Amino acid sequence: MLRIRHIRLRAETTGGLYGADVRLDGGLTVLHAPNTSGKSTVLHAFLYALGLEQMLSPRREIPLSYAMREYIQNPTSGVEHKILESYVAVEIENANGQIMTVRRNVISEGDRRLINVTLGPALTKGSGDYAQRDYFVMDAGGAQREAGFHRLLAEFMSWNLPTVKRFDGGDCPLYVETLFPLFFVEQKVGWTAIPGAIPTQFRIREVHRRSVEFLMDFDTHDMELRRQDLELRMSAAKTDWAKSVDAMVALATASGFRAARLPMVPTALGSDVKSAYLECQQNGEWLRLQTRIAALAEQRETLEKESIPEVEDVVEGAAAEAEALSAEIMSLNAVRSAIFRDRQAELVQQASTAQRISQLEEDVQKNKDALKLQNFGSTLARELNPNHCPTCEQPIDQSLLPQGILESVMSIEDNIEYLSAQRKVFKRLADRSVAIIRELDLELISTGEDVRNKSARLRALKSDLIAPSHAASAAFIEERLRLEQELARLRDTMARFEQQLDALNEQARAWRDMLSERADLPDARLSDKDFAKLRKLEQSIRSQLVRYGFGTFPAKDLTVSDDSYRPEKEGFEIGFELSASDSVRLKWAYQLGLLDVSQGIKTNHPGLVVFDEPRQQEAAEASVAGLLAEASRIASGRSQILIATSEDLSKVEGFLQGIDCQLLVFNGKMIAPILDDINF
């Protein structure tokens, strides 16, 4: 529970001390004062004292009128006095009977983010031996750190604020600014939205739903947070999987290999991950890297068993092999040149395709804009082209001879469909170009490695041909070293690939856990208790609407959405079909309905509702009378409802006949000169 006991405004001016005091007894209180007399300033002072100005605007401005910030006009003499210093203070009480007095400076040399808290009734009973402490608001950590006032306020109201998800994927508390609009309706924008003008600048995902779920204490609140957390983790897992796959493909490509049977999207099947392998190219064919490693290891073992021959023993074969290698190298270089030309041609084709896609997208957008104008009823044609017919837009030759058979022109809809089909084709061509370029790059790397190996072998053979006859064969030694280096390179690449494959397998296990977690979530978002609360809210709104004279449609046809928690009719959210006055009536009913549900059912509603000028859009007097009667009924359950109005006083008094309430009447400016003030 949160009950307002006292609101105080003070301003020291060049003409003396000014201020206002509003003492509230609880239950239903009607605060009456003329227009522009300071009612909204007093109510905003309550919000400002609690550091809730961001509930009204994302800008960190003081939500109080000039009478607390700049100057005050003496109501008797009309003289304006500049404000030297000013502050506001409120005294509040919770369900346990604890009383807290909160003071915050408006105009002062000190920082406005500082709030002074007195643990006692310093406004209603004067200064006493109460503990005091300073807190801060409007700064990072105000809702979480021990010195943050909103953390203290939440604890004072017995609110255990949940952690919710932001649009950027991070976590944050469900700030109190997002909850107060559900029971505090201020005059400027508070009447424009149902269930409330909830601020969105905190970037909380589905903030309207999260706020209602918390205030109603829905079981689904925690479930929805689990769903959101799971969705974010699964989205991050997909991103991590794609990064891992890209890293493995890059590793393979850098060595001239190809990753085969690599799952491109997350999978829970570990066997699919383990089945991935590397391929290398040999003699124009792709074979498993393990096979190539085994063959090279066998060759090296064979060479190690042989003794190093002398040049005279290998010189005859060296000459023939050198000649064959020269021919093979020339052939490989020719192949590489052809591959490079094909790659350059494909790059040109890729750029051309990208340009064509861009043109098609521009043409599609232009046609969509033209179709939109046509659907809106535009009859204006495009600028006339002197070489085109203004009616059918077909080209006209510079000749008086017959133009031939005129073909029918496609409609805008057909043109959009045709251009979209073309765009799809060219996008497939672009994807094909990417794949072709990737394959050509692999062939260039593979053939380049082959040329380097053969060139090294050729140099060793030529060295044998000019070496002394009893010298050790350089070609034999080079072959053995080359095999060892190649084996080391292939095994290193294989080891790194398998290491990455193991990490991907861990990701597959984590993905399986997330799929299991998603499968364990109940299909229904709301529990039976949640449905019961919604039905009670629905019934309360209907009964109130009847009392208020709601006339757009029968009140029994109204329902509350199980998904958005907003009012609906026949499954569709209620919008512009309501008259302005019926929109206000529905706002009354919804806000009071949230409080009504808390009577006898456990919710997180603080038992407080504040309406600033509820008679918006000149609602009928009978409706206002019904509102006050319903507010009195609901407030009788140990709740507090504060209604500020400038309605004709005689009418207000007539409305309140027979109703148990507190009527506070201010005949002039609420902020007036004060002769004797006792500061707490």
XYZ file of C-alpha atoms in Angstrom:
680
model
C 0.000 0.000 0.000
C 1.011 3.581 -0.650
C -1.020 6.347 0.975
C -0.399 10.078 0.556
C -0.784 11.846 3.906
C 0.493 15.325 3.135
C 1.876 17.348 0.206
C 3.820 20.543 0.887
C 5.203 23.186 -1.491
C 7.456 26.025 -0.327
C 9.079 28.900 -2.226
C 11.198 31.667 -0.701
C 10.788 34.757 -2.891
C 11.851 38.386 -3.008
C 8.433 39.132 -1.507
C 8.503 36.595 1.294
C 7.563 32.960 1.772
C 4.897 31.306 -0.366
C 3.582 27.778 -0.273
C 0.741 25.288 -0.119
C -0.221 22.400 2.154
C -2.608 19.615 1.207
C -3.410 17.154 3.955
C -5.200 13.952 2.897
C -7.194 11.714 5.204
C -7.371 8.634 2.983
C -10.323 7.001 1.226
C -11.837 9.219 -1.460
C -10.563 12.804 -1.544
C -11.851 15.422 -3.975
C -9.513 18.390 -4.382
C -11.404 21.367 -5.812
C -9.821 24.582 -7.066
C -10.366 26.887 -10.067
C -8.486 26.427 -13.314
C -4.824 27.569 -13.315
C -4.882 27.724 -9.542
C -2.143 25.115 -8.996
C -3.929 21.736 -8.727
C -1.672 20.070 -11.307
C 1.368 21.696 -9.720
C 0.484 20.124 -6.375
C -0.008 16.683 -7.942
C 3.182 17.023 -9.988
C 4.968 18.014 -6.788
C 4.122 14.559 -5.447
C 5.693 12.924 -8.518
C 8.698 15.258 -8.472
C 9.352 14.634 -4.777
C 9.527 10.908 -5.509
C 11.850 11.449 -8.503
C 9.257 10.326 -11.052
C 9.489 13.169 -13.591
C 10.576 10.743 -16.332
C 7.117 9.236 -16.057
C 5.882 12.495 -17.617
C 8.645 13.144 -20.145
C 11.954 11.594 -21.222
C 13.523 15.014 -20.733
C 14.927 15.583 -17.275
C 13.080 18.832 -16.748
C 11.278 19.981 -13.629
C 7.575 19.133 -14.122
C 6.419 22.061 -11.973
C 4.944 25.367 -13.080
C 6.706 28.725 -13.100
C 5.263 29.337 -9.617
C 7.851 26.953 -8.190
C 10.674 27.727 -10.618
C 10.691 31.380 -11.692
C 8.298 33.803 -10.058
C 5.077 34.000 -8.040
C 2.399 36.628 -8.438
C 0.905 37.947 -5.227
C -2.830 37.102 -5.471
C -3.823 40.375 -3.775
C -1.486 43.008 -5.207
C -0.609 41.316 -8.489
C 3.099 42.008 -7.911
C 5.499 39.375 -9.229
C 8.207 38.077 -6.896
C 11.217 36.159 -8.116
C 11.859 32.792 -6.526
C 15.055 32.525 -4.528
C 14.736 28.923 -3.330
C 11.979 26.341 -3.385
C 11.298 22.730 -2.445
C 8.524 20.156 -2.283
C 7.876 17.487 0.347
C 5.432 14.605 0.702
C 4.531 12.390 3.619
C 3.595 8.823 2.663
C 2.559 5.699 4.532
C 2.813 2.004 3.660
C 0.778 -1.082 4.566
C 2.789 -1.669 7.732
C 1.965 1.788 9.085
C 5.482 3.076 8.464
C 5.588 6.776 7.600
C 8.253 8.428 5.486
C 8.675 12.115 4.647
C 10.467 12.892 1.419
C 11.862 16.323 0.548
C 13.439 17.449 -2.722
C 14.734 20.854 -3.720
C 13.401 22.587 -6.825
C 15.423 25.808 -6.958
C 18.535 25.521 -4.828
C 22.301 25.721 -4.899
C 22.374 21.982 -4.262
C 21.922 19.193 -6.806
C 18.293 18.389 -7.612
C 19.160 14.694 -7.800
C 19.503 14.642 -4.021
C 16.492 13.558 -1.949
C 16.251 13.866 1.824
C 14.248 11.167 3.616
C 12.936 11.490 7.158
C 11.652 8.283 8.738
C 8.631 9.794 10.461
C 5.581 12.110 10.054
C 7.594 15.312 9.820
C 4.809 17.181 7.960
C 1.728 16.192 9.960
C 3.331 16.170 13.404
C 6.258 18.525 12.983
C 9.935 17.951 13.529
C 10.947 15.236 15.927
C 13.722 12.858 16.749
C 13.464 11.077 13.402
C 16.250 9.362 11.541
C 17.260 11.073 8.310
C 19.256 9.994 5.286
C 19.997 11.299 1.798
C 19.396 9.346 -1.393
C 19.762 10.074 -5.092
C 17.490 9.850 -8.144
C 17.803 10.478 -11.897
C 21.203 8.843 -12.055
C 22.520 5.367 -12.846
C 21.780 2.898 -10.060
C 18.870 4.833 -8.577
C 16.684 1.727 -8.712
C 19.344 -0.792 -7.679
C 22.004 0.642 -5.398
C 21.555 1.027 -1.685
C 21.736 4.825 -1.907
C 19.204 4.910 -4.758
C 15.864 6.385 -3.703
C 13.740 4.273 -6.052
C 15.158 1.149 -4.489
C 14.071 2.510 -1.093
C 10.645 3.464 -2.485
C 10.105 -0.022 -3.916
C 11.057 -1.604 -0.598
C 8.766 0.835 1.257
C 5.868 -0.297 -0.967
C 6.847 -3.992 -0.585
C 7.540 -4.168 -4.318
C 10.092 -6.740 -5.416
C 10.778 -5.209 -8.804
C 11.557 -7.911 -11.378
C 14.371 -7.895 -13.884
C 13.149 -7.395 -17.437
C 14.706 -7.498 -20.880
C 15.658 -4.452 -22.894
C 15.611 -4.140 -26.673
C 19.416 -4.264 -26.740
C 19.361 -7.685 -25.030
C 20.485 -6.384 -21.645
C 18.666 -6.579 -18.328
C 17.252 -3.833 -16.141
C 14.707 -3.497 -13.338
C 11.083 -2.755 -14.155
C 11.466 0.880 -13.173
C 8.832 2.447 -10.923
C 8.255 5.132 -13.614
C 6.661 2.432 -15.784
C 4.207 1.433 -13.022
C 2.902 4.739 -11.657
C 0.985 5.639 -14.892
C -1.289 2.668 -14.145
C -2.702 4.474 -11.101
C -1.611 8.117 -11.450
C -3.311 9.914 -14.379
C -1.977 13.414 -14.923
C -3.828 15.963 -17.017
C -1.673 16.525 -20.119
C -1.024 13.066 -21.593
C -2.322 10.709 -18.931
C -5.794 10.495 -20.487
C -4.526 9.556 -23.946
C -3.699 5.875 -23.454
C -5.179 2.717 -21.962
C -4.000 1.148 -19.719
C -1.638 4.108 -19.181
C 0.815 6.529 -20.756
C 3.733 4.311 -19.822
C 7.173 5.765 -20.719
C 9.133 3.866 -23.349
C 12.489 5.659 -23.153
C 13.894 2.929 -20.915
C 13.835 0.586 -23.958
C 12.104 -2.229 -22.062
C 10.644 -4.939 -24.274
C 6.824 -5.018 -24.187
C 6.846 -2.540 -21.326
C 3.026 -2.156 -21.268
C 2.509 -5.876 -20.769
C 5.300 -6.203 -18.249
C 3.871 -3.331 -16.174
C 0.323 -4.698 -16.080
C 1.589 -8.204 -15.332
C 3.555 -6.953 -12.351
C 0.790 -4.720 -10.993
C -1.710 -7.605 -11.293
C 0.873 -10.037 -9.887
C 0.361 -12.461 -12.765
C 2.034 -15.854 -12.593
C 2.907 -15.401 -16.257
C 5.230 -12.513 -15.444
C 8.085 -14.826 -14.487
C 7.178 -17.169 -17.338
C 7.327 -14.351 -19.877
C 10.701 -13.293 -18.547
C 11.888 -16.880 -18.999
C 10.540 -16.871 -22.563
C 12.235 -13.574 -23.365
C 15.501 -14.721 -21.826
C 15.335 -17.981 -23.774
C 14.581 -16.161 -27.035
C 17.548 -13.863 -26.524
C 19.847 -16.769 -25.636
C 18.707 -18.744 -28.684
C 19.221 -15.714 -30.907
C 22.717 -15.255 -29.468
C 23.374 -18.984 -29.953
C 22.468 -18.707 -33.645
C 24.842 -15.778 -34.008
C 27.645 -17.634 -32.209
C 27.028 -20.710 -34.368
C 27.294 -18.652 -37.555
C 30.545 -17.086 -36.295
C 31.979 -20.512 -35.487
C 31.038 -21.886 -38.906
C 32.523 -18.824 -40.628
C 35.764 -19.290 -38.661
C 35.977 -22.963 -39.681
C 35.291 -22.136 -43.323
C 37.933 -19.375 -43.182
C 40.447 -21.819 -41.667
C 39.813 -24.326 -44.424
C 39.889 -21.749 -47.217
C 43.157 -20.208 -46.020
C 44.829 -23.605 -46.474
C 43.155 -24.367 -49.782
C 40.756 -26.882 -48.236
C 36.996 -27.202 -48.184
C 34.766 -27.858 -45.158
C 32.258 -30.584 -46.033
C 28.982 -31.547 -44.295
C 29.319 -28.665 -41.876
C 25.866 -27.763 -40.419
C 25.269 -24.108 -41.210
C 22.484 -23.629 -38.626
C 22.351 -24.798 -34.990
C 21.518 -28.454 -34.491
C 20.971 -30.578 -31.423
C 22.358 -33.658 -33.180
C 25.970 -34.150 -32.184
C 26.354 -36.739 -34.946
C 25.720 -34.037 -37.557
C 28.562 -31.982 -36.118
C 30.942 -34.932 -35.842
C 30.294 -35.885 -39.470
C 31.917 -32.678 -40.741
C 35.379 -33.028 -42.297
C 37.966 -31.222 -44.446
C 38.611 -31.949 -48.112
C 41.715 -31.194 -50.149
C 42.174 -31.146 -53.894
C 44.557 -33.542 -55.615
C 44.842 -34.060 -59.356
C 41.563 -32.182 -59.882
C 39.628 -34.284 -57.368
C 38.486 -33.522 -53.829
C 39.275 -36.128 -51.195
C 39.184 -36.288 -47.408
C 42.111 -34.616 -45.702
C 42.560 -37.692 -43.477
C 43.092 -39.776 -46.606
C 45.696 -37.348 -47.918
C 47.507 -37.301 -44.543
C 47.583 -41.107 -44.452
C 49.022 -41.294 -47.984
C 51.731 -38.716 -47.219
C 52.626 -40.469 -43.958
C 53.064 -43.745 -45.853
C 55.300 -42.041 -48.431
C 57.419 -40.481 -45.705
C 57.776 -43.821 -43.913
C 58.924 -45.435 -47.145
C 61.511 -42.715 -47.735
C 62.798 -42.929 -44.170
C 63.529 -46.621 -44.644
C 65.696 -45.879 -47.684
C 69.260 -44.603 -47.450
C 70.118 -41.340 -49.139
C 71.313 -42.184 -52.682
C 74.249 -40.529 -54.469
C 73.732 -38.285 -57.478
C 75.200 -40.830 -59.959
C 72.445 -43.296 -58.963
C 69.541 -40.910 -59.691
C 70.863 -38.586 -62.381
C 69.246 -40.448 -65.301
C 65.778 -40.392 -63.748
C 66.264 -36.828 -62.511
C 66.595 -35.437 -66.043
C 63.371 -37.087 -67.228
C 61.494 -36.083 -64.082
C 62.727 -32.487 -64.359
C 61.469 -32.285 -67.943
C 58.072 -33.700 -66.924
C 57.825 -31.342 -63.950
C 58.573 -28.335 -66.156
C 55.721 -29.312 -68.436
C 53.369 -29.867 -65.463
C 54.270 -26.477 -63.968
C 53.605 -24.746 -67.289
C 50.266 -26.532 -67.535
C 49.328 -25.605 -63.952
C 50.235 -21.952 -64.551
C 48.052 -21.958 -67.640
C 45.216 -23.430 -65.588
C 45.759 -20.815 -62.877
C 45.641 -18.035 -65.473
C 42.360 -19.408 -66.774
C 40.982 -19.624 -63.224
C 42.073 -16.049 -62.531
C 40.380 -14.814 -65.721
C 37.206 -16.682 -64.788
C 37.345 -15.133 -61.330
C 37.758 -11.612 -62.706
C 34.868 -12.184 -65.106
C 32.720 -13.456 -62.250
C 33.616 -10.385 -60.166
C 32.496 -8.137 -63.025
C 29.315 -10.181 -63.331
C 28.776 -9.911 -59.572
C 29.137 -6.116 -59.646
C 26.780 -5.902 -62.611
C 24.236 -8.108 -60.838
C 24.473 -5.984 -57.683
C 23.877 -2.839 -59.741
C 20.906 -4.468 -61.460
C 19.444 -5.523 -58.091
C 19.811 -1.951 -56.844
C 18.029 -0.619 -59.926
C 15.246 -3.173 -59.569
C 14.759 -2.332 -55.893
C 14.526 1.350 -56.805
C 12.019 0.571 -59.575
C 9.947 -1.613 -57.246
C 9.848 1.152 -54.640
C 8.852 3.756 -57.228
C 6.042 1.533 -58.469
C 4.882 0.868 -54.904
C 4.814 4.608 -54.248
C 2.848 5.128 -57.472
C 0.416 2.382 -56.446
C 0.015 3.971 -53.022
C -0.789 7.341 -54.611
C -3.215 5.627 -56.966
C -4.933 3.827 -54.077
C -5.177 7.145 -52.234
C -7.101 8.496 -55.226
C -4.392 10.461 -57.041
C -5.199 11.127 -60.717
C -2.025 13.060 -61.524
C 0.247 11.333 -64.059
C 3.988 11.479 -64.141
C 5.708 14.301 -65.999
C 4.990 14.004 -69.724
C 7.782 12.743 -71.937
C 7.668 14.256 -75.445
C 8.666 10.925 -76.970
C 5.952 8.911 -75.179
C 2.214 8.787 -75.541
C 0.618 10.645 -72.593
C -2.142 8.027 -72.381
C -0.518 4.617 -72.769
C 3.090 5.819 -72.239
C 4.373 3.767 -75.192
C 7.251 5.253 -77.252
C 6.416 7.377 -80.311
C 8.909 7.589 -83.185
C 9.806 10.918 -84.783
C 7.733 10.019 -87.865
C 4.207 10.364 -89.258
C 4.312 6.811 -90.584
C 2.215 4.102 -88.865
C 3.653 3.157 -85.495
C 2.768 -0.505 -85.669
C 0.566 -2.520 -83.343
C 0.280 -1.000 -79.878
C 0.861 -3.485 -77.093
C -1.077 -3.288 -73.854
C 0.824 -1.735 -70.946
C 1.075 -3.672 -67.680
C -0.761 -2.316 -64.668
C 1.236 -1.038 -61.707
C 0.414 -4.203 -59.735
C 1.609 -6.419 -62.598
C 4.731 -4.313 -62.983
C 5.549 -4.664 -59.270
C 5.082 -8.427 -59.498
C 7.247 -8.614 -62.649
C 10.025 -6.486 -61.157
C 9.922 -8.447 -57.900
C 10.283 -11.709 -59.819
C 13.263 -10.249 -61.665
C 14.798 -9.158 -58.383
C 14.505 -12.696 -57.006
C 16.229 -14.100 -60.098
C 19.109 -11.637 -59.878
C 19.500 -12.278 -56.140
C 19.855 -15.982 -56.905
C 22.463 -15.069 -59.528
C 24.279 -12.970 -56.913
C 24.311 -15.897 -54.468
C 25.557 -18.155 -57.255
C 28.383 -15.695 -58.021
C 29.487 -15.738 -54.384
C 29.637 -19.548 -54.427
C 31.515 -19.621 -57.753
C 34.071 -17.045 -56.566
C 34.607 -19.059 -53.383
C 35.282 -22.219 -55.412
C 37.638 -20.365 -57.764
C 39.541 -18.968 -54.783
C 39.955 -22.496 -53.433
C 41.257 -23.701 -56.786
C 43.724 -20.811 -56.943
C 45.046 -21.600 -53.474
C 45.215 -25.352 -54.171
C 46.920 -25.041 -57.555
C 49.255 -22.384 -56.149
C 50.387 -24.798 -53.423
C 50.851 -27.504 -56.062
C 52.975 -25.172 -58.216
C 55.158 -24.264 -55.233
C 55.754 -27.913 -54.351
C 56.586 -28.900 -57.925
C 58.854 -25.863 -58.342
C 60.777 -26.800 -55.202
C 61.121 -30.369 -56.504
C 62.310 -29.073 -59.884
C 64.993 -26.913 -58.268
C 66.255 -29.912 -56.282
C 66.406 -32.077 -59.443
C 68.332 -29.424 -61.330
C 70.715 -29.234 -58.390
C 71.323 -32.999 -58.714
C 72.031 -32.634 -62.436
C 74.988 -30.299 -61.806
C 76.229 -31.822 -58.528
C 79.309 -34.124 -58.233
C 78.513 -37.792 -58.890
C 79.322 -38.928 -55.320
C 77.287 -36.128 -53.646
C 74.114 -36.943 -51.758
C 70.944 -36.489 -53.813
C 69.410 -33.102 -53.001
C 66.148 -34.173 -54.650
C 65.793 -37.133 -52.286
C 66.509 -34.965 -49.213
C 64.128 -32.248 -50.470
C 61.368 -34.799 -51.027
C 61.724 -36.135 -47.484
C 61.733 -32.609 -45.959
C 58.820 -31.521 -48.124
C 56.760 -34.515 -46.969
C 57.522 -33.747 -43.331
C 56.597 -30.065 -43.717
C 53.440 -30.883 -45.641
C 52.412 -33.450 -43.057
C 53.038 -30.955 -40.248
C 50.947 -28.302 -42.052
C 48.062 -30.661 -42.761
C 48.047 -32.090 -39.239
C 48.140 -28.617 -37.707
C 45.173 -27.532 -39.834
C 43.362 -30.765 -38.976
C 44.015 -30.265 -35.250
C 42.720 -26.697 -35.309
C 39.656 -27.772 -37.289
C 38.910 -30.567 -34.831
C 39.362 -28.155 -31.928
C 36.820 -25.826 -33.495
C 34.606 -28.839 -34.186
C 34.718 -29.759 -30.491
C 33.663 -26.201 -29.601
C 30.825 -26.450 -32.123
C 29.781 -29.726 -30.537
C 29.566 -27.913 -27.173
C 27.351 -25.340 -28.844
C 25.179 -28.175 -30.174
C 24.759 -29.533 -26.631
C 23.839 -26.047 -25.368
C 21.359 -25.714 -28.239
C 19.794 -29.025 -27.269
C 19.400 -27.794 -23.683
C 17.692 -24.642 -24.928
C 15.330 -26.668 -27.122
C 14.485 -28.829 -24.110
C 13.912 -25.715 -22.008
C 11.578 -24.316 -24.658
C 9.686 -27.600 -24.850
C 9.172 -27.523 -21.068
C 7.522 -24.102 -21.176
C 3.730 -24.342 -20.931
C 1.764 -23.604 -24.082
C -0.644 -21.292 -22.230
C 0.891 -17.997 -21.114
C -1.586 -17.336 -18.333
C -2.404 -19.469 -15.320
C -5.931 -20.104 -14.028
C -5.359 -17.429 -11.361
C -4.271 -14.966 -14.040
C -7.399 -15.669 -16.091
C -9.536 -15.184 -12.968
C -7.966 -11.749 -12.357
C -8.523 -10.709 -15.970
C -12.162 -11.800 -15.826
C -12.658 -9.826 -12.614
C -11.070 -6.776 -14.261
C -13.347 -7.293 -17.244
C -16.432 -7.499 -15.044
C -15.453 -4.421 -13.043
C -14.932 -2.379 -16.225
C -18.308 -3.474 -17.630
C -20.231 -2.617 -14.480
C -18.521 0.762 -14.221
C -19.215 1.601 -17.871
C -22.909 1.003 -17.288
C -22.760 3.356 -14.310
C -20.923 5.992 -16.376
C -23.390 5.925 -19.291
C -21.022 4.390 -21.851
C -22.895 4.397 -25.174
C -20.665 3.453 -28.121
C -21.696 -0.203 -27.803
C -23.206 -2.406 -25.076
C -20.778 -2.698 -22.155
C -21.332 -6.476 -22.057
C -19.572 -6.735 -25.459
C -16.312 -5.426 -23.996
C -13.571 -7.903 -23.131
C -10.004 -7.597 -21.883
C -7.376 -9.200 -24.141
C -5.590 -12.216 -22.683
C -2.526 -11.142 -24.656
C -2.217 -7.340 -24.494
C -4.489 -6.793 -21.444
C -6.159 -3.947 -23.336
C -9.926 -3.523 -23.827
C -11.319 -5.281 -26.909
C -14.581 -5.796 -28.740
C -15.087 -9.022 -30.701
C -11.360 -9.724 -30.552
C -10.278 -6.346 -31.922
C -8.604 -3.655 -29.847
C -10.866 -0.701 -29.197
C -9.580 2.360 -31.001
C -10.972 5.326 -32.901
C -14.512 3.969 -33.020
C -15.055 5.334 -29.502
C -16.315 8.851 -28.983
C -13.942 11.137 -27.080
C -16.131 11.112 -23.969
C -16.512 7.309 -24.050
C -12.712 6.983 -24.304
C -12.455 8.939 -21.056
C -15.136 6.776 -19.433
C -13.237 3.648 -20.451
C -10.048 5.143 -18.989
C -11.828 5.732 -15.657
C -13.155 2.202 -15.628
C -9.826 0.563 -16.502
C -7.757 2.489 -13.945
C -10.275 1.966 -11.159
C -10.763 -1.631 -12.316
C -7.107 -2.396 -11.640
C -7.630 -1.167 -8.089
C -10.969 -2.983 -7.802
C -9.305 -6.317 -8.661
C -6.935 -5.873 -5.720
C -9.867 -5.905 -3.288
C -9.699 -9.425 -1.897
C -7.157 -10.772 -4.430
C -3.408 -10.564 -4.033
C -1.876 -8.105 -6.477
C 0.953 -5.571 -6.387
C -1.405 -2.589 -6.704
C -0.463 0.076 -4.114
C -4.110 0.853 -3.368
C -3.758 4.393 -4.717
C -5.411 6.098 -7.706
C -4.942 9.759 -8.651
C -7.066 11.478 -11.330
C -6.143 14.997 -12.427
C -9.217 16.638 -14.041
C -11.088 13.423 -14.935
C -13.917 15.280 -16.668
C -12.114 15.369 -20.009
C -13.984 15.970 -23.287
C -16.915 17.420 -21.339
C -18.122 14.083 -20.044
C -21.763 14.181 -18.966
C -22.522 15.238 -15.420
C -24.241 11.929 -14.771
C -21.015 10.185 -15.757
C -19.013 12.263 -13.282
C -21.537 11.488 -10.561
C -21.172 7.788 -11.383
C -17.395 8.107 -11.276
C -17.432 9.626 -7.795
C -19.849 6.976 -6.552
C -17.717 4.137 -7.942
C -14.544 5.749 -6.589
C -16.120 5.954 -3.127
C -17.165 2.300 -3.285
C -13.706 1.107 -4.344
C -11.850 3.419 -1.932
C -13.832 2.019 1.002
C -11.662 -1.100 0.889
C -8.730 0.642 2.641
C -7.625 2.315 -0.590
C -6.990 5.951 -1.429
C -8.412 7.765 -4.456
C -7.541 11.405 -5.076
C -9.510 13.344 -7.692
C -8.546 16.930 -8.573
C -11.175 18.977 -10.406
C -12.124 22.528 -11.337
C -15.767 21.583 -11.990
C -18.388 24.010 -10.681
C -18.268 23.660 -6.902
C -22.022 23.515 -6.465
C -22.198 20.624 -8.926
C -19.347 18.816 -7.186
C -21.076 19.195 -3.841
C -24.252 17.859 -5.411
C -22.394 14.867 -6.836
C -20.921 14.124 -3.408
C -24.166 14.135 -1.460
C -24.479 10.829 0.345
C -20.902 9.852 -0.552
C -18.302 9.309 2.162
C -15.331 11.421 1.090
C -13.012 14.300 1.961
C -13.659 17.522 0.049
C -10.774 20.014 -0.032
C -11.746 23.403 -1.480
C -9.291 26.140 -2.510
C -11.039 29.315 -3.675
C -7.979 30.974 -5.164
C -4.351 30.273 -5.911
C -3.190 27.235 -3.958
C 0.333 28.633 -3.624
C -0.206 31.650 -1.405
C 1.778 33.802 1.055
C 2.716 32.122 4.339
C 3.229 34.239 7.426
C 4.455 31.599 9.844
C 6.087 28.356 8.729
C 7.562 25.549 10.743
C 10.149 23.791 8.660
C 10.772 20.128 9.361
